[in-house]
Amino acid sequence: MEEAPLDRDAVLHWLKEELGRLAETASEQAALHAQLKEVARSVERLQSQGHPIPDDLRRLKLDLMMRLEDGEQAAAELKQWAEGLRPLLASIDAVLTEARKSGNGPKNKGGRKRKQKVPRTNQEVLREYLLAALRELGGSASCSRVKDHMRERLAGRFLPGDLMKRKTGEIVWENNTHWERNALVKEGILKKNSPRGIWELAEREDKT
């Protein structure tokens, strides 16, 4: 059975809508960065004055960071679209040029595919979710419980690269969370001498 031809206008309309949506999401980056900078300043000011950080302010910071992640993902998708469409448009132009010159059909031009980097949640976002989990769990919990808490909060927000496995068999986002925990210990935000398998906020973090 012969397949029905694609509706060119419908395809072009969908493509225009999709690219417009991605461009709009990516264009919000500057404003979101400015908002996040102001929120971060407010958090630092409250911490320096010894005041507790309101939960609403913490949630706003996390929301802004995740929206920035969405914007970065949209920008990456736009780049992928551009890289995919550019050779296609060039091929169409070459075919039309050749057809005008000699009437020959399109030439098959091979090309090596570029390996696309799979997007994943950045370390700063994982850090915020890790600290938020410990605060909500009373300042101390097993690493497995912390990751379970983070998994619940990040459900639906994981990026494709987060759920891939490393050669060791460990899930990428969990492995990156362990690295971030080590960084927090070095910075003195988490306790260094906690019992094995326990992640614990330092005293100065408990007071915030």
mmCIF file of C-alpha atoms in Angstrom:
data_model
loop_
_atom_site.group_PDB
_atom_site.id
_atom_site.type_symbol
_atom_site.label_atom_id
_atom_site.label_comp_id
_atom_site.label_asym_id
_atom_site.label_seq_id
_atom_site.Cartn_x
_atom_site.Cartn_y
_atom_site.Cartn_z
ATOM 1 C CA MET A 1 0.000 0.000 0.000
ATOM 2 C CA GLU A 2 1.425 3.362 -1.011
ATOM 3 C CA GLU A 3 2.034 5.774 1.866
ATOM 4 C CA ALA A 4 0.186 9.084 1.832
ATOM 5 C CA PRO A 5 2.500 12.032 1.115
ATOM 6 C CA LEU A 6 3.384 14.318 3.996
ATOM 7 C CA ASP A 7 1.487 17.581 4.266
ATOM 8 C CA ARG A 8 4.305 20.056 3.638
ATOM 9 C CA ASP A 9 2.438 23.024 5.105
ATOM 10 C CA ALA A 10 1.570 21.066 8.252
ATOM 11 C CA VAL A 11 5.191 19.984 8.707
ATOM 12 C CA LEU A 12 6.477 23.537 8.237
ATOM 13 C CA HIS A 13 3.849 24.889 10.638
ATOM 14 C CA TRP A 14 4.829 22.329 13.302
ATOM 15 C CA LEU A 15 8.513 23.103 12.820
ATOM 16 C CA LYS A 16 7.894 26.838 13.128
ATOM 17 C CA GLU A 17 5.852 26.354 16.317
ATOM 18 C CA GLU A 18 8.428 24.029 17.884
ATOM 19 C CA LEU A 19 11.384 26.284 17.106
ATOM 20 C CA GLY A 20 9.435 29.298 18.350
ATOM 21 C CA ARG A 21 8.711 27.559 21.653
ATOM 22 C CA LEU A 22 12.354 26.616 22.135
ATOM 23 C CA ALA A 23 13.542 30.112 21.222
ATOM 24 C CA GLU A 24 11.127 31.695 23.718
ATOM 25 C CA THR A 25 12.322 29.393 26.507
ATOM 26 C CA ALA A 26 15.984 30.041 25.705
ATOM 27 C CA SER A 27 15.454 33.822 25.502
ATOM 28 C CA GLU A 28 14.392 33.973 29.176
ATOM 29 C CA GLN A 29 17.905 33.057 30.321
ATOM 30 C CA ALA A 30 19.166 36.606 30.925
ATOM 31 C CA ALA A 31 16.168 37.595 33.062
ATOM 32 C CA LEU A 32 16.310 34.343 35.043
ATOM 33 C CA HIS A 33 20.037 34.775 35.682
ATOM 34 C CA ALA A 34 19.356 38.280 37.028
ATOM 35 C CA GLN A 35 16.568 36.994 39.310
ATOM 36 C CA LEU A 36 18.719 34.140 40.579
ATOM 37 C CA LYS A 37 21.561 36.557 41.304
ATOM 38 C CA GLU A 38 19.262 38.737 43.418
ATOM 39 C CA VAL A 39 17.876 35.727 45.294
ATOM 40 C CA ALA A 40 21.406 34.445 45.957
ATOM 41 C CA ARG A 41 22.359 37.857 47.351
ATOM 42 C CA SER A 42 19.338 37.796 49.652
ATOM 43 C CA VAL A 43 20.285 34.327 50.900
ATOM 44 C CA GLU A 44 23.888 35.384 51.536
ATOM 45 C CA ARG A 45 22.736 38.523 53.350
ATOM 46 C CA LEU A 46 20.419 36.553 55.638
ATOM 47 C CA GLN A 47 23.116 33.968 56.333
ATOM 48 C CA SER A 48 25.696 36.645 57.169
ATOM 49 C CA GLN A 49 23.232 38.187 59.630
ATOM 50 C CA GLY A 50 22.538 34.816 61.245
ATOM 51 C CA HIS A 51 18.885 34.734 60.152
ATOM 52 C CA PRO A 52 17.144 31.531 58.965
ATOM 53 C CA ILE A 53 16.478 31.217 55.242
ATOM 54 C CA PRO A 54 12.705 31.201 54.521
ATOM 55 C CA ASP A 55 11.465 28.060 52.767
ATOM 56 C CA ASP A 56 9.768 30.203 50.111
ATOM 57 C CA LEU A 57 13.115 31.782 49.258
ATOM 58 C CA ARG A 58 14.784 28.366 49.032
ATOM 59 C CA ARG A 59 11.997 27.094 46.769
ATOM 60 C CA LEU A 60 12.244 30.202 44.580
ATOM 61 C CA LYS A 61 15.977 29.653 44.177
ATOM 62 C CA LEU A 62 15.460 26.005 43.201
ATOM 63 C CA ASP A 63 12.681 26.940 40.776
ATOM 64 C CA LEU A 64 14.864 29.556 39.076
ATOM 65 C CA MET A 65 17.735 27.098 38.778
ATOM 66 C CA MET A 66 15.487 24.463 37.208
ATOM 67 C CA ARG A 67 14.034 27.028 34.780
ATOM 68 C CA LEU A 68 17.574 27.941 33.805
ATOM 69 C CA GLU A 69 18.204 24.243 33.218
ATOM 70 C CA ASP A 70 15.131 24.166 30.949
ATOM 71 C CA GLY A 71 16.470 27.188 29.070
ATOM 72 C CA GLU A 72 19.864 25.572 28.603
ATOM 73 C CA GLN A 73 18.153 22.422 27.358
ATOM 74 C CA ALA A 74 16.067 24.484 24.908
ATOM 75 C CA ALA A 75 19.199 26.237 23.649
ATOM 76 C CA ALA A 76 20.890 22.862 23.175
ATOM 77 C CA GLU A 77 17.875 21.568 21.236
ATOM 78 C CA LEU A 78 17.899 24.677 19.031
ATOM 79 C CA LYS A 79 21.568 24.054 18.307
ATOM 80 C CA GLN A 80 20.787 20.446 17.388
ATOM 81 C CA TRP A 81 17.991 21.614 15.085
ATOM 82 C CA ALA A 82 20.363 24.098 13.450
ATOM 83 C CA GLU A 83 23.045 21.446 12.979
ATOM 84 C CA GLY A 84 20.480 19.051 11.525
ATOM 85 C CA LEU A 85 18.764 21.547 9.215
ATOM 86 C CA ARG A 86 21.900 23.280 7.947
ATOM 87 C CA PRO A 87 23.220 20.344 5.880
ATOM 88 C CA LEU A 88 19.683 19.494 4.742
ATOM 89 C CA LEU A 89 19.096 23.007 3.422
ATOM 90 C CA ALA A 90 22.552 23.014 1.843
ATOM 91 C CA SER A 91 21.744 19.726 0.097
ATOM 92 C CA ILE A 92 18.439 21.083 -1.199
ATOM 93 C CA ASP A 93 20.186 24.198 -2.485
ATOM 94 C CA ALA A 94 22.869 22.080 -4.156
ATOM 95 C CA VAL A 95 20.237 19.895 -5.837
ATOM 96 C CA LEU A 96 18.357 22.923 -7.147
ATOM 97 C CA THR A 97 21.578 24.493 -8.405
ATOM 98 C CA GLU A 98 22.596 21.276 -10.155
ATOM 99 C CA ALA A 99 19.125 20.874 -11.622
ATOM 100 C CA ARG A 100 19.233 24.383 -13.049
ATOM 101 C CA LYS A 101 22.634 23.711 -14.611
ATOM 102 C CA SER A 102 22.210 20.264 -16.112
ATOM 103 C CA GLY A 103 18.954 18.731 -15.009
ATOM 104 C CA ASN A 104 20.751 15.969 -13.084
ATOM 105 C CA GLY A 105 19.254 14.495 -9.946
ATOM 106 C CA PRO A 106 20.518 15.152 -6.431
ATOM 107 C CA LYS A 107 23.966 13.890 -5.495
ATOM 108 C CA ASN A 108 24.399 11.699 -2.461
ATOM 109 C CA LYS A 109 26.766 13.508 -0.132
ATOM 110 C CA GLY A 110 27.925 11.526 2.854
ATOM 111 C CA GLY A 111 28.891 13.125 6.143
ATOM 112 C CA ARG A 112 30.133 12.044 9.508
ATOM 113 C CA LYS A 113 27.606 12.474 12.299
ATOM 114 C CA ARG A 114 28.719 14.523 15.236
ATOM 115 C CA LYS A 115 28.239 12.881 18.576
ATOM 116 C CA GLN A 116 25.753 14.947 20.582
ATOM 117 C CA LYS A 117 26.429 15.575 24.249
ATOM 118 C CA VAL A 118 23.553 14.190 26.303
ATOM 119 C CA PRO A 119 22.214 16.915 28.651
ATOM 120 C CA ARG A 120 22.310 16.274 32.381
ATOM 121 C CA THR A 121 21.503 18.203 35.566
ATOM 122 C CA ASN A 122 24.441 20.377 36.595
ATOM 123 C CA GLN A 123 26.255 20.017 39.895
ATOM 124 C CA GLU A 124 24.926 23.265 41.382
ATOM 125 C CA VAL A 125 21.337 22.061 41.067
ATOM 126 C CA LEU A 126 22.205 18.683 42.613
ATOM 127 C CA ARG A 127 23.922 20.533 45.471
ATOM 128 C CA GLU A 128 20.786 22.553 46.235
ATOM 129 C CA TYR A 129 18.578 19.458 46.191
ATOM 130 C CA LEU A 130 21.052 17.551 48.379
ATOM 131 C CA LEU A 131 21.123 20.324 50.990
ATOM 132 C CA ALA A 132 17.342 20.742 50.827
ATOM 133 C CA ALA A 133 16.913 16.998 51.412
ATOM 134 C CA LEU A 134 19.166 17.050 54.486
ATOM 135 C CA ARG A 135 17.355 20.059 55.933
ATOM 136 C CA GLU A 136 13.976 18.381 55.470
ATOM 137 C CA LEU A 137 15.324 15.148 56.970
ATOM 138 C CA GLY A 138 16.449 16.907 60.139
ATOM 139 C CA GLY A 139 20.052 17.631 59.197
ATOM 140 C CA SER A 140 21.292 14.037 59.140
ATOM 141 C CA ALA A 141 20.346 10.907 57.178
ATOM 142 C CA SER A 142 21.788 7.894 55.396
ATOM 143 C CA CYS A 143 23.034 8.564 51.886
ATOM 144 C CA SER A 144 20.401 6.188 50.462
ATOM 145 C CA ARG A 145 17.610 8.077 52.230
ATOM 146 C CA VAL A 146 18.958 11.408 50.987
ATOM 147 C CA LYS A 147 19.047 10.119 47.401
ATOM 148 C CA ASP A 148 15.521 8.693 47.731
ATOM 149 C CA HIS A 149 14.331 12.119 48.880
ATOM 150 C CA MET A 150 16.121 13.813 45.980
ATOM 151 C CA ARG A 151 14.692 11.281 43.518
ATOM 152 C CA GLU A 152 11.150 12.147 44.642
ATOM 153 C CA ARG A 153 11.776 15.894 44.317
ATOM 154 C CA LEU A 154 13.468 15.543 40.923
ATOM 155 C CA ALA A 155 10.841 13.211 39.470
ATOM 156 C CA GLY A 156 9.820 14.529 36.079
ATOM 157 C CA ARG A 157 12.771 16.938 36.007
ATOM 158 C CA PHE A 158 15.578 14.487 35.253
ATOM 159 C CA LEU A 159 17.413 15.100 31.988
ATOM 160 C CA PRO A 160 18.277 12.206 29.627
ATOM 161 C CA GLY A 161 21.905 12.040 30.754
ATOM 162 C CA ASP A 162 20.949 11.803 34.443
ATOM 163 C CA LEU A 163 19.463 8.332 34.092
ATOM 164 C CA MET A 164 22.267 6.821 32.037
ATOM 165 C CA LYS A 165 24.742 4.422 33.637
ATOM 166 C CA ARG A 166 28.479 4.851 33.931
ATOM 167 C CA LYS A 167 30.856 1.985 33.153
ATOM 168 C CA THR A 168 30.782 1.118 36.856
ATOM 169 C CA GLY A 169 27.026 0.543 36.615
ATOM 170 C CA GLU A 170 26.192 3.552 38.796
ATOM 171 C CA ILE A 171 23.419 5.935 37.713
ATOM 172 C CA VAL A 172 24.926 9.243 36.546
ATOM 173 C CA TRP A 173 22.922 11.596 38.791
ATOM 174 C CA GLU A 174 23.594 9.452 41.873
ATOM 175 C CA ASN A 175 27.309 9.329 41.095
ATOM 176 C CA ASN A 176 27.385 13.107 40.596
ATOM 177 C CA THR A 177 25.529 13.559 43.891
ATOM 178 C CA HIS A 178 28.288 11.627 45.691
ATOM 179 C CA TRP A 179 30.899 13.897 44.104
ATOM 180 C CA GLU A 180 28.927 16.940 45.214
ATOM 181 C CA ARG A 181 28.695 15.551 48.750
ATOM 182 C CA ASN A 182 32.493 15.211 48.813
ATOM 183 C CA ALA A 183 32.827 18.833 47.683
ATOM 184 C CA LEU A 184 30.464 19.972 50.458
ATOM 185 C CA VAL A 185 32.556 18.098 53.032
ATOM 186 C CA LYS A 186 35.716 19.835 51.805
ATOM 187 C CA GLU A 187 33.944 23.196 52.063
ATOM 188 C CA GLY A 188 32.884 22.447 55.634
ATOM 189 C CA ILE A 189 29.166 22.525 54.838
ATOM 190 C CA LEU A 190 28.789 18.819 55.631
ATOM 191 C CA LYS A 191 30.517 17.084 58.529
ATOM 192 C CA LYS A 192 33.683 15.182 57.728
ATOM 193 C CA ASN A 193 33.641 12.759 60.666
ATOM 194 C CA SER A 194 30.056 11.478 60.349
ATOM 195 C CA PRO A 195 29.481 7.705 60.709
ATOM 196 C CA ARG A 196 30.044 5.705 57.540
ATOM 197 C CA GLY A 197 27.104 6.028 55.157
ATOM 198 C CA ILE A 198 25.646 9.027 57.017
ATOM 199 C CA TRP A 199 25.488 12.503 55.489
ATOM 200 C CA GLU A 200 25.196 15.295 58.018
ATOM 201 C CA LEU A 201 25.031 19.077 57.950
ATOM 202 C CA ALA A 202 27.744 20.957 59.832
ATOM 203 C CA GLU A 203 26.745 22.990 62.881
ATOM 204 C CA ARG A 204 26.867 26.320 61.061
ATOM 205 C CA GLU A 205 24.487 24.959 58.399
ATOM 206 C CA ASP A 206 22.066 23.653 61.047
ATOM 207 C CA LYS A 207 21.657 27.193 62.358
ATOM 208 C CA THR A 208 20.396 28.454 58.997
#
